[in-house]
Tab-separated table of C-alpha atoms in Angstrom:
chain	number	residue	atom	x	y	z
R	602	MET	CA	0.000	0.000	0.000
R	603	ASP	CA	1.082	3.533	-0.745
R	604	GLY	CA	-0.338	6.731	0.628
R	605	LEU	CA	-0.973	10.433	0.698
R	606	THR	CA	-0.722	12.971	3.497
R	607	ILE	CA	-3.163	15.854	3.998
R	608	ILE	CA	-1.341	18.712	5.697
R	609	PHE	CA	-3.138	21.635	7.368
R	610	ARG	CA	-1.082	24.803	7.801
R	611	GLY	CA	-1.563	28.201	9.394
R	612	ARG	CA	-3.910	29.621	12.043
R	613	ASP	CA	-5.326	26.941	14.364
R	614	ALA	CA	-3.469	24.176	12.504
R	615	ASP	CA	-0.115	25.566	13.658
R	616	ARG	CA	-1.346	25.100	17.236
R	617	GLY	CA	-2.042	21.417	16.642
R	618	HIS	CA	-5.783	21.495	15.986
R	619	VAL	CA	-8.408	22.805	13.589
R	620	GLU	CA	-12.090	23.547	14.104
R	621	ALA	CA	-13.784	20.156	13.954
R	622	PHE	CA	-16.513	20.795	11.397
R	623	ALA	CA	-14.166	22.636	9.007
R	624	GLY	CA	-11.533	19.916	9.269
R	625	ILE	CA	-14.017	17.111	8.675
R	626	GLU	CA	-15.645	18.963	5.768
R	627	SER	CA	-12.253	19.531	4.148
R	628	ALA	CA	-11.207	15.904	4.547
R	629	ALA	CA	-14.581	14.717	3.207
R	630	GLY	CA	-14.253	16.958	0.158
R	631	ILE	CA	-10.762	15.699	-0.596
R	632	ALA	CA	-11.849	12.077	-0.092
R	633	ARG	CA	-14.801	12.486	-2.456
R	634	ALA	CA	-12.645	14.090	-5.149
R	635	LEU	CA	-10.110	11.268	-4.863
R	636	THR	CA	-12.898	8.671	-5.032
R	637	LEU	CA	-14.237	10.200	-8.253
R	638	ILE	CA	-10.736	10.199	-9.725
R	639	GLY	CA	-10.179	6.601	-8.648
R	640	HIS	CA	-13.467	5.518	-10.219
R	641	TYR	CA	-12.488	7.106	-13.522
R	642	ALA	CA	-9.040	5.464	-13.442
R	643	ALA	CA	-10.622	2.077	-12.720
R	644	THR	CA	-13.465	2.184	-15.238
R	645	GLY	CA	-12.606	4.795	-17.851
R	646	SER	CA	-15.925	6.538	-17.217
R	647	VAL	CA	-16.799	9.611	-15.153
R	648	ARG	CA	-19.413	9.199	-12.442
R	649	HIS	CA	-20.897	11.924	-10.248
R	650	ARG	CA	-22.536	9.910	-7.475
R	651	PHE	CA	-22.545	6.587	-5.638
R	652	PRO	CA	-22.122	3.703	-6.166
R	653	PHE	CA	-18.456	3.910	-7.199
R	654	ASP	CA	-16.212	1.131	-8.437
R	655	GLU	CA	-14.241	-0.382	-5.542
R	656	THR	CA	-11.075	-1.307	-7.434
R	657	VAL	CA	-9.398	1.857	-6.153
R	658	GLN	CA	-10.094	2.734	-2.527
R	659	PHE	CA	-8.681	5.324	-0.150
R	660	TYR	CA	-8.517	4.686	3.590
R	661	LEU	CA	-8.060	7.198	6.402
R	662	GLU	CA	-5.390	5.890	8.764
R	663	GLY	CA	-5.278	8.600	11.411
R	664	THR	CA	-2.711	11.330	11.882
R	665	GLU	CA	0.979	11.355	11.167
R	666	GLN	CA	3.014	10.794	14.340
R	667	GLY	CA	3.932	14.052	16.050
R	668	SER	CA	1.676	16.220	13.889
R	669	PHE	CA	-1.891	16.906	12.857
R	670	ASN	CA	-1.255	15.668	9.296
R	671	TRP	CA	-3.834	13.116	8.186
R	672	LYS	CA	-2.638	9.978	6.458
R	673	LEU	CA	-4.464	8.217	3.620
R	674	THR	CA	-3.552	4.907	2.070
R	675	VAL	CA	-4.701	3.747	-1.352
R	676	THR	CA	-5.313	0.169	-2.452
R	677	ILE	CA	-5.647	-0.994	-6.053
R	678	ALA	CA	-7.388	-4.360	-6.152
R	679	GLY	CA	-7.065	-5.144	-9.855
R	680	SER	CA	-6.191	-3.804	-13.268
R	681	LEU	CA	-7.363	-0.296	-14.122
R	682	ALA	CA	-9.094	0.642	-17.368
R	683	LEU	CA	-6.569	3.444	-17.887
R	684	GLY	CA	-3.632	1.122	-17.189
R	685	LEU	CA	-2.259	3.290	-14.378
R	686	ALA	CA	-0.195	2.235	-11.394
R	687	THR	CA	-0.272	4.115	-8.073
R	688	ASN	CA	2.060	6.915	-9.195
R	689	GLY	CA	0.019	7.372	-12.355
R	690	LEU	CA	-3.153	7.565	-10.279
R	691	TYR	CA	-1.570	10.352	-8.237
R	692	ASP	CA	-0.572	12.184	-11.423
R	693	LEU	CA	-4.136	11.889	-12.689
R	694	GLY	CA	-5.269	13.488	-9.440
R	695	LYS	CA	-2.665	16.220	-9.804
R	696	LEU	CA	-3.916	16.951	-13.323
R	697	ALA	CA	-7.649	16.980	-12.562
R	698	ILE	CA	-7.478	18.816	-9.237
R	699	GLY	CA	-4.924	21.289	-10.550
R	700	ARG	CA	-7.049	22.148	-13.556
R	701	ALA	CA	-10.118	22.573	-11.337
R	702	ILE	CA	-8.329	25.295	-9.349
R	703	GLY	CA	-6.995	27.070	-12.436
R	704	GLU	CA	-3.546	25.514	-12.724
R	705	GLU	CA	-1.935	23.541	-15.540
R	706	PRO	CA	0.115	20.949	-13.637
R	707	THR	CA	3.685	20.210	-14.661
R	708	GLY	CA	5.774	17.155	-13.939
R	709	ILE	CA	3.112	14.565	-14.711
R	710	SER	CA	4.045	11.258	-16.333
R	711	GLN	CA	3.997	10.721	-20.093
R	712	GLN	CA	1.199	8.199	-19.612
R	713	VAL	CA	-1.072	10.702	-17.881
R	714	ASP	CA	-0.065	13.428	-20.337
R	715	ALA	CA	-1.197	11.117	-23.154
R	716	ILE	CA	-4.528	10.524	-21.370
R	717	ASN	CA	-4.912	14.280	-21.069
R	718	LYS	CA	-4.453	14.670	-24.826
R	719	ASP	CA	-6.347	11.583	-26.033
R	720	ARG	CA	-9.234	11.806	-23.550
R	721	SER	CA	-9.461	15.558	-23.084
R	722	GLY	CA	-13.259	15.422	-23.009
R	723	ASP	CA	-13.132	12.884	-20.188
R	724	ILE	CA	-10.700	15.039	-18.226
R	725	ASP	CA	-12.996	18.042	-18.634
R	726	ALA	CA	-15.936	15.978	-17.373
R	727	LEU	CA	-13.849	14.722	-14.445
R	728	VAL	CA	-12.858	18.281	-13.520
R	729	GLU	CA	-16.516	19.282	-13.569
R	730	ALA	CA	-17.430	16.270	-11.425
R	731	ILE	CA	-14.894	17.017	-8.682
R	732	GLU	CA	-15.493	20.784	-8.449
R	733	PRO	CA	-18.280	20.546	-5.791
R	734	ALA	CA	-16.064	18.295	-3.661
R	735	LEU	CA	-13.141	20.695	-3.980
R	736	LYS	CA	-15.308	23.621	-2.897
R	737	LYS	CA	-16.112	21.596	0.210
R	738	ALA	CA	-12.423	20.828	0.709
R	739	HIS	CA	-11.739	24.563	0.953
R	740	TYR	CA	-14.348	25.091	3.675
R	741	GLY	CA	-12.029	26.073	6.528
R	742	ILE	CA	-9.385	27.969	4.555
R	743	GLY	CA	-9.119	31.518	5.835
R	744	GLU	CA	-10.909	30.553	9.053
R	745	THR	CA	-9.188	27.737	10.921
R	746	MET	CA	-6.267	27.112	8.520
R	747	ASN	CA	-4.497	29.057	5.772
R	748	GLU	CA	-3.729	26.215	3.389
R	749	ILE	CA	-4.048	22.497	2.779
R	750	VAL	CA	-1.308	20.545	1.037
R	751	ILE	CA	-1.753	17.049	-0.396
R	752	GLU	CA	1.515	15.229	-0.907
R	753	GLU	CA	2.822	11.714	-1.419
R	754	THR	CA	3.702	10.306	1.984
R	755	ARG	CA	6.894	8.507	0.972
R	756	THR	CA	8.473	11.014	-1.432
R	757	ARG	CA	6.873	14.197	-0.044
R	758	ARG	CA	6.092	15.219	-3.628
R	759	VAL	CA	3.377	17.869	-3.524
R	760	LEU	CA	0.389	17.024	-5.704
R	761	VAL	CA	-1.671	20.126	-5.006
R	762	LYS	CA	-2.003	23.030	-2.589
R	763	PHE	CA	-5.253	24.722	-1.597
R	764	ASP	CA	-5.150	28.298	-0.328
R	765	SER	CA	-7.165	31.511	-0.437
R	766	ALA	CA	-6.359	31.994	-4.140
R	767	SER	CA	-7.640	28.553	-5.149
R	768	LYS	CA	-10.695	29.080	-2.949
R	769	ARG	CA	-11.544	32.317	-4.742
R	770	TYR	CA	-10.972	30.676	-8.119
R	771	LEU	CA	-13.415	27.877	-7.322
R	772	LYS	CA	-16.130	29.894	-5.636
R	773	ASP	CA	-16.204	33.223	-7.482
R	774	SER	CA	-16.757	33.989	-11.153
R	775	VAL	CA	-17.264	37.229	-13.016
R	776	GLU	CA	-19.137	37.567	-16.289
R	777	ALA	CA	-16.862	39.816	-18.336
R	778	ASP	CA	-17.138	41.460	-21.742
R	779	ASP	CA	-17.562	39.584	-25.006
R	780	ASP	CA	-14.394	38.813	-26.938
R	781	VAL	CA	-13.239	37.540	-30.353
R	782	GLN	CA	-10.203	35.325	-30.814
R	783	ASP	CA	-8.759	32.723	-33.190
R	784	VAL	CA	-8.275	29.367	-31.472
R	785	ALA	CA	-7.911	25.641	-32.152
R	786	ILE	CA	-10.743	23.354	-31.053
R	787	SER	CA	-9.108	20.550	-29.070
R	788	ALA	CA	-12.201	18.772	-27.703
R	789	LEU	CA	-15.902	18.758	-28.505
R	790	ASN	CA	-18.917	16.936	-27.092
R	791	VAL	CA	-21.678	17.512	-29.633
R	792	ASN	CA	-24.466	16.192	-27.406
R	793	ASP	CA	-23.557	18.378	-24.428
R	794	ARG	CA	-22.416	21.321	-26.606
R	795	THR	CA	-19.218	21.560	-24.560
R	796	GLY	CA	-15.514	21.225	-25.251
R	797	ARG	CA	-12.140	22.922	-24.984
R	798	ALA	CA	-10.390	25.508	-27.130
R	799	TYR	CA	-6.644	26.139	-27.226
R	800	PHE	CA	-5.761	29.803	-26.675
R	801	LEU	CA	-2.330	30.613	-28.086
R	802	ASP	CA	-1.864	33.691	-25.893
R	803	LEU	CA	-2.541	31.641	-22.746
R	804	ASN	CA	-0.682	28.558	-23.987
R	805	ARG	CA	-3.429	26.316	-22.624
R	806	THR	CA	-6.912	25.072	-23.311
R	807	ILE	CA	-10.054	26.673	-21.915
R	808	PRO	CA	-13.406	24.873	-21.442
R	809	PHE	CA	-16.377	26.172	-23.369
R	810	ARG	CA	-20.124	25.808	-23.620
R	811	VAL	CA	-22.012	26.685	-26.792
R	812	SER	CA	-24.886	29.047	-26.088
R	813	ARG	CA	-28.358	27.866	-27.079
R	814	ASP	CA	-28.661	31.232	-28.829
R	815	ALA	CA	-25.448	30.769	-30.823
R	816	ASP	CA	-25.300	31.325	-34.566
R	817	PRO	CA	-26.889	28.285	-36.332
R	818	SER	CA	-23.648	27.314	-38.109
R	819	THR	CA	-21.602	27.223	-34.895
R	820	MET	CA	-21.722	23.487	-34.164
R	821	THR	CA	-20.880	22.622	-37.783
R	822	VAL	CA	-17.846	24.908	-37.721
R	823	LEU	CA	-16.677	23.519	-34.374
R	824	SER	CA	-17.044	19.944	-35.651
R	825	ALA	CA	-14.897	20.761	-38.678
R	826	GLY	CA	-12.340	22.346	-36.372
R	827	ILE	CA	-12.046	19.283	-34.127
R	828	ASN	CA	-11.670	17.021	-37.178
R	829	ARG	CA	-8.731	19.056	-38.450
R	830	TYR	CA	-7.218	19.188	-34.963
R	831	ALA	CA	-7.450	15.391	-34.707
R	832	ASN	CA	-5.676	15.060	-38.051
R	833	LYS	CA	-2.913	17.449	-36.894
R	834	LEU	CA	-3.785	20.059	-39.505
R	835	PRO	CA	-3.810	23.822	-38.881
R	836	ALA	CA	-7.329	24.590	-37.752
R	837	PRO	CA	-7.914	28.237	-36.814
R	838	ILE	CA	-11.478	28.898	-35.738
R	839	ARG	CA	-12.602	32.430	-34.920
R	840	LEU	CA	-14.800	32.474	-31.847
R	841	THR	CA	-17.075	35.203	-30.609
R	842	PHE	CA	-17.676	34.438	-26.963
R	843	ALA	CA	-18.657	35.696	-23.543
R	844	ARG	CA	-15.849	35.519	-20.977
R	845	VAL	CA	-16.291	33.980	-17.531
R	846	GLU	CA	-13.339	35.016	-15.371
R	847	ALA	CA	-12.006	34.396	-11.901
R	848	VAL	CA	-12.007	37.438	-9.656
R	849	ASP	CA	-8.309	37.941	-10.421
R	850	GLY	CA	-9.051	38.219	-14.146
R	851	ARG	CA	-7.949	34.729	-15.208
R	852	LEU	CA	-10.137	33.232	-17.906
R	853	LYS	CA	-12.016	30.235	-16.462
R	854	ARG	CA	-14.350	29.307	-19.303
R	855	ILE	CA	-16.154	30.799	-22.264
R	856	ILE	CA	-19.670	30.742	-23.682
R	857	ILE	CA	-19.509	30.575	-27.466
R	858	LEU	CA	-21.869	32.812	-29.384
R	859	LYS	CA	-20.496	32.260	-32.894
R	860	ALA	CA	-17.781	30.230	-34.635
R	861	GLU	CA	-16.268	31.028	-38.042
R	862	ASP	CA	-13.882	28.969	-40.152
R	863	VAL	CA	-10.961	31.270	-40.988
R	864	SER	CA	-8.501	28.562	-42.056
R	865	ASP	CA	-8.319	29.994	-45.598
R	866	SER	CA	-7.902	33.622	-44.549
R	867	GLU	CA	-4.584	35.423	-44.521
């Protein structure tokens, strides 16, 4: 068995305790997010509610000796649909949780990086599924602790850190002005009218939803864009969209109002 450590820092935590309800809420939120990630690793499908596959299970084993750090162990009771071992499972958690709090994680394995590219729609769905749990995990930040760090117990490699900035990113959004930009469509779910677009200026992908009031040709243009992206061909698509930003101005997601194929333009 291998494990993770949940570390509370600042405020009450530095005095060896945290307010009970906040601490339990935070641990429950982290546990639920990890369970959702484990279910996806085991089955290859994203699930939002119980029952979850029991191939991957996390166990609370009390506190680390001499501290208030909580220890978790993970057991993998069979082969996983994604073919991941324990370290890969942790990297999947680092990717999904990091993206949910507005970060693009570095230092993940090639295997998980390939999953991120080949199953980008799944990763987006997983991020959406764990967001409520992560909001719960941040419950006591700013009140009874300043930050929560999740790290591998043996190597002390930090997977993710929650603090006031990540709390604001999760909980607060601002509807900003409309914008127009040329992007590449990297993922598209036609049924849900969702996906991801690669923004060159940000050097990362941003999730989108297509407005029900969007221009009638929008879905057709987006479908053509994802086909060219899949075939590794230049695929500029000009989007007109409404911005949804974090309170610090970072772009969280967009609502597409119109898509135009500009691949033949200068």
